[in-house]
């Protein structure tokens, strides 16, 4: 959603089109669709744009309200596609420096008045021991690539409000944390949570949440445990077993505005 003081201006989402004749995973494309958000045009089509391959996650609208960033995978390689709302969703730039695999969902943080886009590069759908963090300065188009930190990540990165700390989920129920603002280096800490009973390499698949102070993070494990972790050290503060031991979490944690409750859904 792009919201102004007058309400929601427009919303953007993506759909994946798979041909009925698809047998080998070929011919897949995606549509990025924008709809109007207010007035007599509420819900009407604003524009749409077709791109090849699969769009991952939800498109991200820049703080200027005009730029849309999309993570797209085609031919086993990731690309960040940049579109302009002013030009009817026209593609204005592409960033494609994937070294070995797919791109994951995007996260946008505003740093010093500039939009910075963060995402992970993964191999093996999150089960692999190869993974990097990428981030793009939208104002200069400078693309930074981090070291291979030993795990693919299917979760969008979670950042502190000052963008000096970052956390992602990875393979075998492991959480990776960076502090100090240098995301090109290896993680400052790693913490392995309870493993999945079905597959010990099963990754953390839901986005990590953090509180207002950014001193704790909340993680749905690869199994049935919900964890609170110290954001600076990676040490567990508490964990909770909710529901059945063979259950699993369907959604990312959502922190309440009052900073006193955390919500998720478990199967």
PDB file of C-alpha atoms in Angstrom:
ATOM      1  CA  UNK A   1       0.000   0.000   0.000  1.00  0.00           C
ATOM      2  CA  UNK A   2       1.037   3.601  -0.599  1.00  0.00           C
ATOM      3  CA  UNK A   3      -0.652   5.830   1.964  1.00  0.00           C
ATOM      4  CA  UNK A   4      -0.770   9.604   2.197  1.00  0.00           C
ATOM      5  CA  UNK A   5      -2.515  11.842   4.729  1.00  0.00           C
ATOM      6  CA  UNK A   6      -5.629  11.514   2.562  1.00  0.00           C
ATOM      7  CA  UNK A   7      -5.660   7.712   2.736  1.00  0.00           C
ATOM      8  CA  UNK A   8      -4.496   4.849   0.559  1.00  0.00           C
ATOM      9  CA  UNK A   9      -3.426   6.135  -2.853  1.00  0.00           C
ATOM     10  CA  UNK A  10      -2.916   2.730  -4.442  1.00  0.00           C
ATOM     11  CA  UNK A  11      -1.916  -0.871  -3.766  1.00  0.00           C
ATOM     12  CA  UNK A  12       0.380  -3.224  -5.695  1.00  0.00           C
ATOM     13  CA  UNK A  13       0.382  -7.016  -5.736  1.00  0.00           C
ATOM     14  CA  UNK A  14       1.652  -9.816  -7.960  1.00  0.00           C
ATOM     15  CA  UNK A  15       0.153 -12.979  -9.394  1.00  0.00           C
ATOM     16  CA  UNK A  16       1.971 -15.922 -10.977  1.00  0.00           C
ATOM     17  CA  UNK A  17       0.604 -17.366 -14.231  1.00  0.00           C
ATOM     18  CA  UNK A  18       1.306 -21.055 -14.851  1.00  0.00           C
ATOM     19  CA  UNK A  19       0.160 -22.394 -18.253  1.00  0.00           C
ATOM     20  CA  UNK A  20      -2.114 -25.453 -18.115  1.00  0.00           C
ATOM     21  CA  UNK A  21       0.213 -27.128 -20.586  1.00  0.00           C
ATOM     22  CA  UNK A  22       3.201 -26.620 -18.290  1.00  0.00           C
ATOM     23  CA  UNK A  23       5.045 -29.903 -17.849  1.00  0.00           C
ATOM     24  CA  UNK A  24       8.651 -28.895 -17.281  1.00  0.00           C
ATOM     25  CA  UNK A  25       8.235 -25.688 -15.281  1.00  0.00           C
ATOM     26  CA  UNK A  26       8.636 -23.565 -18.394  1.00  0.00           C
ATOM     27  CA  UNK A  27       6.499 -20.733 -19.684  1.00  0.00           C
ATOM     28  CA  UNK A  28       5.759 -19.320 -16.233  1.00  0.00           C
ATOM     29  CA  UNK A  29       5.288 -15.545 -16.023  1.00  0.00           C
ATOM     30  CA  UNK A  30       3.969 -13.057 -13.481  1.00  0.00           C
ATOM     31  CA  UNK A  31       1.812  -9.953 -13.525  1.00  0.00           C
ATOM     32  CA  UNK A  32       2.408  -6.953 -11.288  1.00  0.00           C
ATOM     33  CA  UNK A  33      -0.930  -5.231 -10.763  1.00  0.00           C
ATOM     34  CA  UNK A  34      -1.707  -1.822  -9.229  1.00  0.00           C
ATOM     35  CA  UNK A  35      -5.216  -0.814  -8.156  1.00  0.00           C
ATOM     36  CA  UNK A  36      -6.510   2.564  -7.022  1.00  0.00           C
ATOM     37  CA  UNK A  37      -7.182   2.988  -3.335  1.00  0.00           C
ATOM     38  CA  UNK A  38      -9.724   5.769  -2.840  1.00  0.00           C
ATOM     39  CA  UNK A  39     -12.598   7.793  -4.235  1.00  0.00           C
ATOM     40  CA  UNK A  40     -14.808   6.712  -7.092  1.00  0.00           C
ATOM     41  CA  UNK A  41     -11.927   4.738  -8.577  1.00  0.00           C
ATOM     42  CA  UNK A  42     -11.456   2.577  -5.452  1.00  0.00           C
ATOM     43  CA  UNK A  43     -10.420  -0.926  -6.514  1.00  0.00           C
ATOM     44  CA  UNK A  44     -10.173  -0.088 -10.217  1.00  0.00           C
ATOM     45  CA  UNK A  45      -7.152  -1.076 -12.272  1.00  0.00           C
ATOM     46  CA  UNK A  46      -4.381   1.536 -12.193  1.00  0.00           C
ATOM     47  CA  UNK A  47      -1.924  -0.405 -14.375  1.00  0.00           C
ATOM     48  CA  UNK A  48      -0.477  -3.873 -14.879  1.00  0.00           C
ATOM     49  CA  UNK A  49       2.857  -5.167 -16.106  1.00  0.00           C
ATOM     50  CA  UNK A  50       3.899  -8.653 -17.224  1.00  0.00           C
ATOM     51  CA  UNK A  51       7.362  -9.984 -16.347  1.00  0.00           C
ATOM     52  CA  UNK A  52       8.959 -13.338 -17.064  1.00  0.00           C
ATOM     53  CA  UNK A  53       9.409 -15.965 -14.374  1.00  0.00           C
ATOM     54  CA  UNK A  54       8.159 -15.873 -10.789  1.00  0.00           C
ATOM     55  CA  UNK A  55       7.717 -12.790  -8.600  1.00  0.00           C
ATOM     56  CA  UNK A  56       8.757 -13.559  -5.018  1.00  0.00           C
ATOM     57  CA  UNK A  57       6.946 -11.943  -2.115  1.00  0.00           C
ATOM     58  CA  UNK A  58       4.991  -8.703  -2.298  1.00  0.00           C
ATOM     59  CA  UNK A  59       6.201  -5.768  -4.435  1.00  0.00           C
ATOM     60  CA  UNK A  60       7.653  -2.939  -2.330  1.00  0.00           C
ATOM     61  CA  UNK A  61       6.676   0.702  -2.885  1.00  0.00           C
ATOM     62  CA  UNK A  62       9.427   3.269  -2.326  1.00  0.00           C
ATOM     63  CA  UNK A  63       8.964   6.170   0.064  1.00  0.00           C
ATOM     64  CA  UNK A  64       8.508   8.536  -2.890  1.00  0.00           C
ATOM     65  CA  UNK A  65       5.292   6.669  -3.719  1.00  0.00           C
ATOM     66  CA  UNK A  66       6.361   6.402  -7.348  1.00  0.00           C
ATOM     67  CA  UNK A  67       8.965   3.625  -7.435  1.00  0.00           C
ATOM     68  CA  UNK A  68       8.099  -0.061  -7.100  1.00  0.00           C
ATOM     69  CA  UNK A  69      10.693  -2.764  -6.419  1.00  0.00           C
ATOM     70  CA  UNK A  70      10.039  -6.399  -7.320  1.00  0.00           C
ATOM     71  CA  UNK A  71      12.052  -9.572  -6.696  1.00  0.00           C
ATOM     72  CA  UNK A  72      11.831 -11.836  -9.742  1.00  0.00           C
ATOM     73  CA  UNK A  73      13.337 -15.246 -10.540  1.00  0.00           C
ATOM     74  CA  UNK A  74      13.649 -16.446 -14.126  1.00  0.00           C
ATOM     75  CA  UNK A  75      15.859 -19.196 -15.579  1.00  0.00           C
ATOM     76  CA  UNK A  76      17.145 -20.001 -12.080  1.00  0.00           C
ATOM     77  CA  UNK A  77      18.590 -16.514 -11.566  1.00  0.00           C
ATOM     78  CA  UNK A  78      17.314 -13.621  -9.509  1.00  0.00           C
ATOM     79  CA  UNK A  79      16.657 -10.046 -10.634  1.00  0.00           C
ATOM     80  CA  UNK A  80      15.331  -6.956  -8.870  1.00  0.00           C
ATOM     81  CA  UNK A  81      12.969  -5.178 -11.248  1.00  0.00           C
ATOM     82  CA  UNK A  82      12.289  -1.461 -10.695  1.00  0.00           C
ATOM     83  CA  UNK A  83       9.065   0.038 -12.063  1.00  0.00           C
ATOM     84  CA  UNK A  84       7.613   3.554 -12.156  1.00  0.00           C
ATOM     85  CA  UNK A  85       4.030   4.304 -11.127  1.00  0.00           C
ATOM     86  CA  UNK A  86       4.269   7.607 -13.028  1.00  0.00           C
ATOM     87  CA  UNK A  87       4.776   5.680 -16.261  1.00  0.00           C
ATOM     88  CA  UNK A  88       2.021   3.133 -15.867  1.00  0.00           C
ATOM     89  CA  UNK A  89       4.253   0.510 -14.272  1.00  0.00           C
ATOM     90  CA  UNK A  90       6.968   0.762 -16.916  1.00  0.00           C
ATOM     91  CA  UNK A  91      10.181  -1.107 -16.057  1.00  0.00           C
ATOM     92  CA  UNK A  92      12.855   1.564 -15.601  1.00  0.00           C
ATOM     93  CA  UNK A  93      15.771  -0.543 -14.319  1.00  0.00           C
ATOM     94  CA  UNK A  94      16.905  -4.074 -13.494  1.00  0.00           C
ATOM     95  CA  UNK A  95      19.515  -5.264 -11.004  1.00  0.00           C
ATOM     96  CA  UNK A  96      20.778  -8.788 -11.715  1.00  0.00           C
ATOM     97  CA  UNK A  97      23.959  -9.784  -9.936  1.00  0.00           C
ATOM     98  CA  UNK A  98      22.857 -13.203  -8.687  1.00  0.00           C
ATOM     99  CA  UNK A  99      25.991 -15.290  -8.275  1.00  0.00           C
ATOM    100  CA  UNK A 100      24.473 -18.739  -7.898  1.00  0.00           C
ATOM    101  CA  UNK A 101      20.711 -18.749  -7.511  1.00  0.00           C
ATOM    102  CA  UNK A 102      17.343 -17.227  -6.792  1.00  0.00           C
ATOM    103  CA  UNK A 103      16.487 -13.997  -4.996  1.00  0.00           C
ATOM    104  CA  UNK A 104      14.235 -13.941  -1.941  1.00  0.00           C
ATOM    105  CA  UNK A 105      11.607 -11.377  -0.898  1.00  0.00           C
ATOM    106  CA  UNK A 106      12.577  -7.715  -0.502  1.00  0.00           C
ATOM    107  CA  UNK A 107      12.733  -5.427   2.516  1.00  0.00           C
ATOM    108  CA  UNK A 108      12.857  -1.616   2.281  1.00  0.00           C
ATOM    109  CA  UNK A 109      14.415   0.613   4.922  1.00  0.00           C
ATOM    110  CA  UNK A 110      14.905   4.375   4.747  1.00  0.00           C
ATOM    111  CA  UNK A 111      18.453   5.358   5.728  1.00  0.00           C
ATOM    112  CA  UNK A 112      19.527   8.999   5.751  1.00  0.00           C
ATOM    113  CA  UNK A 113      16.567   9.961   3.584  1.00  0.00           C
ATOM    114  CA  UNK A 114      17.401   7.277   0.993  1.00  0.00           C
ATOM    115  CA  UNK A 115      15.629   4.022   0.182  1.00  0.00           C
ATOM    116  CA  UNK A 116      17.800   0.942   0.729  1.00  0.00           C
ATOM    117  CA  UNK A 117      16.459  -2.393  -0.553  1.00  0.00           C
ATOM    118  CA  UNK A 118      17.648  -5.622   1.131  1.00  0.00           C
ATOM    119  CA  UNK A 119      17.220  -9.239   0.047  1.00  0.00           C
ATOM    120  CA  UNK A 120      18.825 -12.665   0.239  1.00  0.00           C
ATOM    121  CA  UNK A 121      20.197 -14.851  -2.524  1.00  0.00           C
ATOM    122  CA  UNK A 122      19.445 -18.529  -2.072  1.00  0.00           C
ATOM    123  CA  UNK A 123      20.085 -21.906  -3.570  1.00  0.00           C
ATOM    124  CA  UNK A 124      18.130 -25.124  -3.086  1.00  0.00           C
ATOM    125  CA  UNK A 125      14.895 -23.406  -1.960  1.00  0.00           C
ATOM    126  CA  UNK A 126      16.312 -22.594   1.462  1.00  0.00           C
ATOM    127  CA  UNK A 127      17.880 -25.972   2.214  1.00  0.00           C
ATOM    128  CA  UNK A 128      21.319 -25.154   0.826  1.00  0.00           C
ATOM    129  CA  UNK A 129      24.495 -24.093   2.631  1.00  0.00           C
ATOM    130  CA  UNK A 130      25.016 -21.229   0.154  1.00  0.00           C
ATOM    131  CA  UNK A 131      23.583 -17.765   0.713  1.00  0.00           C
ATOM    132  CA  UNK A 132      24.371 -14.050   0.475  1.00  0.00           C
ATOM    133  CA  UNK A 133      22.770 -10.780   1.522  1.00  0.00           C
ATOM    134  CA  UNK A 134      22.336  -8.102  -1.142  1.00  0.00           C
ATOM    135  CA  UNK A 135      21.396  -4.469  -0.669  1.00  0.00           C
ATOM    136  CA  UNK A 136      20.797  -1.685  -3.146  1.00  0.00           C
ATOM    137  CA  UNK A 137      21.018   2.078  -2.636  1.00  0.00           C
ATOM    138  CA  UNK A 138      18.047   3.179  -4.720  1.00  0.00           C
ATOM    139  CA  UNK A 139      19.338   6.745  -5.108  1.00  0.00           C
ATOM    140  CA  UNK A 140      22.716   5.792  -6.595  1.00  0.00           C
ATOM    141  CA  UNK A 141      21.895   2.289  -7.928  1.00  0.00           C
ATOM    142  CA  UNK A 142      25.001   0.994  -6.098  1.00  0.00           C
ATOM    143  CA  UNK A 143      24.525  -2.740  -5.483  1.00  0.00           C
ATOM    144  CA  UNK A 144      26.338  -4.272  -2.483  1.00  0.00           C
ATOM    145  CA  UNK A 145      26.880  -8.026  -2.149  1.00  0.00           C
ATOM    146  CA  UNK A 146      27.807  -9.729   1.113  1.00  0.00           C
ATOM    147  CA  UNK A 147      29.913 -12.792   1.805  1.00  0.00           C
ATOM    148  CA  UNK A 148      28.513 -16.297   1.458  1.00  0.00           C
ATOM    149  CA  UNK A 149      27.419 -16.857   5.071  1.00  0.00           C
ATOM    150  CA  UNK A 150      26.736 -20.574   4.745  1.00  0.00           C
ATOM    151  CA  UNK A 151      22.963 -20.721   4.420  1.00  0.00           C
ATOM    152  CA  UNK A 152      20.203 -19.901   1.980  1.00  0.00           C
ATOM    153  CA  UNK A 153      17.406 -17.719   3.343  1.00  0.00           C
ATOM    154  CA  UNK A 154      13.833 -17.622   2.072  1.00  0.00           C
ATOM    155  CA  UNK A 155      12.754 -14.896   4.512  1.00  0.00           C
ATOM    156  CA  UNK A 156      12.887 -11.171   3.773  1.00  0.00           C
ATOM    157  CA  UNK A 157      15.559  -9.572   5.986  1.00  0.00           C
ATOM    158  CA  UNK A 158      14.349  -7.864   9.161  1.00  0.00           C
ATOM    159  CA  UNK A 159      16.208  -4.664  10.091  1.00  0.00           C
ATOM    160  CA  UNK A 160      16.383  -2.487  13.151  1.00  0.00           C
ATOM    161  CA  UNK A 161      14.865   0.985  12.885  1.00  0.00           C
ATOM    162  CA  UNK A 162      18.347   2.539  12.537  1.00  0.00           C
ATOM    163  CA  UNK A 163      19.422  -0.106   9.977  1.00  0.00           C
ATOM    164  CA  UNK A 164      22.481  -1.155  11.976  1.00  0.00           C
ATOM    165  CA  UNK A 165      21.213  -4.664  12.798  1.00  0.00           C
ATOM    166  CA  UNK A 166      19.695  -7.329  10.584  1.00  0.00           C
ATOM    167  CA  UNK A 167      18.243 -10.801  11.114  1.00  0.00           C
ATOM    168  CA  UNK A 168      17.268 -13.594   8.702  1.00  0.00           C
ATOM    169  CA  UNK A 169      16.108 -17.194   9.006  1.00  0.00           C
ATOM    170  CA  UNK A 170      18.055 -19.949   7.297  1.00  0.00           C
ATOM    171  CA  UNK A 171      18.423 -23.683   6.796  1.00  0.00           C
ATOM    172  CA  UNK A 172      18.081 -26.264   9.592  1.00  0.00           C
ATOM    173  CA  UNK A 173      16.049 -23.906  11.767  1.00  0.00           C
ATOM    174  CA  UNK A 174      18.906 -21.419  12.161  1.00  0.00           C
ATOM    175  CA  UNK A 175      18.719 -17.664  12.802  1.00  0.00           C
ATOM    176  CA  UNK A 176      21.513 -15.344  11.628  1.00  0.00           C
ATOM    177  CA  UNK A 177      22.130 -11.904  13.110  1.00  0.00           C
ATOM    178  CA  UNK A 178      24.330  -8.978  12.045  1.00  0.00           C
ATOM    179  CA  UNK A 179      25.158  -6.027  14.306  1.00  0.00           C
ATOM    180  CA  UNK A 180      27.213  -2.910  13.630  1.00  0.00           C
ATOM    181  CA  UNK A 181      25.766  -2.160  10.195  1.00  0.00           C
ATOM    182  CA  UNK A 182      28.257  -4.099   8.038  1.00  0.00           C
ATOM    183  CA  UNK A 183      26.153  -6.696   6.245  1.00  0.00           C
ATOM    184  CA  UNK A 184      28.915  -7.693   3.818  1.00  0.00           C
ATOM    185  CA  UNK A 185      30.739  -9.535   6.614  1.00  0.00           C
ATOM    186  CA  UNK A 186      29.781 -12.871   8.106  1.00  0.00           C
ATOM    187  CA  UNK A 187      26.982 -12.825  10.712  1.00  0.00           C
ATOM    188  CA  UNK A 188      27.792 -11.575  14.213  1.00  0.00           C
ATOM    189  CA  UNK A 189      25.997 -14.615  15.651  1.00  0.00           C
ATOM    190  CA  UNK A 190      24.053 -17.723  14.669  1.00  0.00           C
ATOM    191  CA  UNK A 191      21.491 -19.599  16.745  1.00  0.00           C
ATOM    192  CA  UNK A 192      20.017 -22.952  15.831  1.00  0.00           C
ATOM    193  CA  UNK A 193      16.480 -23.490  17.059  1.00  0.00           C
ATOM    194  CA  UNK A 194      14.519 -26.725  17.361  1.00  0.00           C
ATOM    195  CA  UNK A 195      14.749 -28.772  14.167  1.00  0.00           C
ATOM    196  CA  UNK A 196      11.808 -29.960  12.140  1.00  0.00           C
ATOM    197  CA  UNK A 197      10.824 -33.553  12.895  1.00  0.00           C
ATOM    198  CA  UNK A 198       9.960 -34.089   9.248  1.00  0.00           C
ATOM    199  CA  UNK A 199      13.278 -32.894   7.826  1.00  0.00           C
ATOM    200  CA  UNK A 200      16.209 -31.668   9.917  1.00  0.00           C
ATOM    201  CA  UNK A 201      17.358 -29.356   7.123  1.00  0.00           C
ATOM    202  CA  UNK A 202      13.961 -27.611   6.928  1.00  0.00           C
ATOM    203  CA  UNK A 203      14.534 -23.828   7.007  1.00  0.00           C
ATOM    204  CA  UNK A 204      12.842 -21.020   8.894  1.00  0.00           C
ATOM    205  CA  UNK A 205      10.308 -19.781   6.346  1.00  0.00           C
ATOM    206  CA  UNK A 206       8.511 -16.911   8.125  1.00  0.00           C
ATOM    207  CA  UNK A 207       9.840 -13.396   8.468  1.00  0.00           C
ATOM    208  CA  UNK A 208      11.373 -12.518  11.837  1.00  0.00           C
ATOM    209  CA  UNK A 209       9.696  -9.793  13.920  1.00  0.00           C
ATOM    210  CA  UNK A 210      11.304  -7.296  16.294  1.00  0.00           C
ATOM    211  CA  UNK A 211       9.948  -5.065  19.047  1.00  0.00           C
ATOM    212  CA  UNK A 212       9.971  -1.256  19.156  1.00  0.00           C
ATOM    213  CA  UNK A 213      13.305  -1.160  20.996  1.00  0.00           C
ATOM    214  CA  UNK A 214      14.905  -3.648  18.567  1.00  0.00           C
ATOM    215  CA  UNK A 215      16.445  -5.489  21.511  1.00  0.00           C
ATOM    216  CA  UNK A 216      14.440  -8.692  21.010  1.00  0.00           C
ATOM    217  CA  UNK A 217      13.374 -10.661  17.979  1.00  0.00           C
ATOM    218  CA  UNK A 218      10.554 -13.185  17.623  1.00  0.00           C
ATOM    219  CA  UNK A 219      10.919 -16.278  15.483  1.00  0.00           C
ATOM    220  CA  UNK A 220       8.607 -19.089  14.394  1.00  0.00           C
ATOM    221  CA  UNK A 221      10.893 -22.099  14.359  1.00  0.00           C
ATOM    222  CA  UNK A 222      11.087 -24.874  11.769  1.00  0.00           C
ATOM    223  CA  UNK A 223       9.158 -27.023  14.247  1.00  0.00           C
ATOM    224  CA  UNK A 224       6.375 -26.102  16.680  1.00  0.00           C
ATOM    225  CA  UNK A 225       8.231 -23.774  19.067  1.00  0.00           C
ATOM    226  CA  UNK A 226       7.899 -19.991  19.171  1.00  0.00           C
ATOM    227  CA  UNK A 227      11.078 -18.202  20.274  1.00  0.00           C
ATOM    228  CA  UNK A 228      12.045 -14.856  21.780  1.00  0.00           C
ATOM    229  CA  UNK A 229      15.744 -14.123  21.197  1.00  0.00           C
ATOM    230  CA  UNK A 230      18.086 -11.395  22.401  1.00  0.00           C
ATOM    231  CA  UNK A 231      18.723  -9.363  19.247  1.00  0.00           C
ATOM    232  CA  UNK A 232      22.326  -8.438  20.081  1.00  0.00           C
ATOM    233  CA  UNK A 233      23.679 -11.816  21.210  1.00  0.00           C
ATOM    234  CA  UNK A 234      21.381 -14.429  19.674  1.00  0.00           C
ATOM    235  CA  UNK A 235      20.713 -16.010  23.072  1.00  0.00           C
ATOM    236  CA  UNK A 236      17.247 -17.371  23.696  1.00  0.00           C
ATOM    237  CA  UNK A 237      15.163 -15.356  26.166  1.00  0.00           C
ATOM    238  CA  UNK A 238      12.201 -17.752  26.187  1.00  0.00           C
ATOM    239  CA  UNK A 239      10.373 -20.252  24.004  1.00  0.00           C
ATOM    240  CA  UNK A 240       6.810 -21.457  23.984  1.00  0.00           C
ATOM    241  CA  UNK A 241       5.138 -24.619  22.693  1.00  0.00           C
ATOM    242  CA  UNK A 242       1.713 -23.769  21.391  1.00  0.00           C
ATOM    243  CA  UNK A 243      -0.710 -26.424  20.219  1.00  0.00           C
ATOM    244  CA  UNK A 244       0.461 -29.806  18.979  1.00  0.00           C
ATOM    245  CA  UNK A 245       4.111 -30.829  18.965  1.00  0.00           C
ATOM    246  CA  UNK A 246       3.872 -31.793  15.291  1.00  0.00           C
ATOM    247  CA  UNK A 247       2.270 -28.487  14.308  1.00  0.00           C
ATOM    248  CA  UNK A 248       3.925 -25.740  12.284  1.00  0.00           C
ATOM    249  CA  UNK A 249       3.542 -21.986  11.905  1.00  0.00           C
ATOM    250  CA  UNK A 250       1.747 -20.532   8.891  1.00  0.00           C
ATOM    251  CA  UNK A 251       2.471 -16.812   9.259  1.00  0.00           C
ATOM    252  CA  UNK A 252       5.181 -14.416  10.317  1.00  0.00           C
ATOM    253  CA  UNK A 253       4.854 -12.939  13.830  1.00  0.00           C
ATOM    254  CA  UNK A 254       3.016  -9.624  14.040  1.00  0.00           C
ATOM    255  CA  UNK A 255       3.884  -7.238  16.880  1.00  0.00           C
ATOM    256  CA  UNK A 256       1.094  -5.169  18.416  1.00  0.00           C
ATOM    257  CA  UNK A 257       1.244  -1.334  18.291  1.00  0.00           C
ATOM    258  CA  UNK A 258       1.068  -1.307  22.085  1.00  0.00           C
ATOM    259  CA  UNK A 259       4.339  -3.271  22.217  1.00  0.00           C
ATOM    260  CA  UNK A 260       2.829  -5.867  24.559  1.00  0.00           C
ATOM    261  CA  UNK A 261       1.506  -8.709  22.394  1.00  0.00           C
ATOM    262  CA  UNK A 262       2.800 -10.874  19.554  1.00  0.00           C
ATOM    263  CA  UNK A 263       0.548 -12.780  17.168  1.00  0.00           C
ATOM    264  CA  UNK A 264       0.960 -15.679  14.739  1.00  0.00           C
ATOM    265  CA  UNK A 265      -1.072 -18.574  13.324  1.00  0.00           C
ATOM    266  CA  UNK A 266      -0.188 -22.216  13.801  1.00  0.00           C
ATOM    267  CA  UNK A 267      -1.470 -25.269  11.955  1.00  0.00           C
TER     268      UNK A 267
END
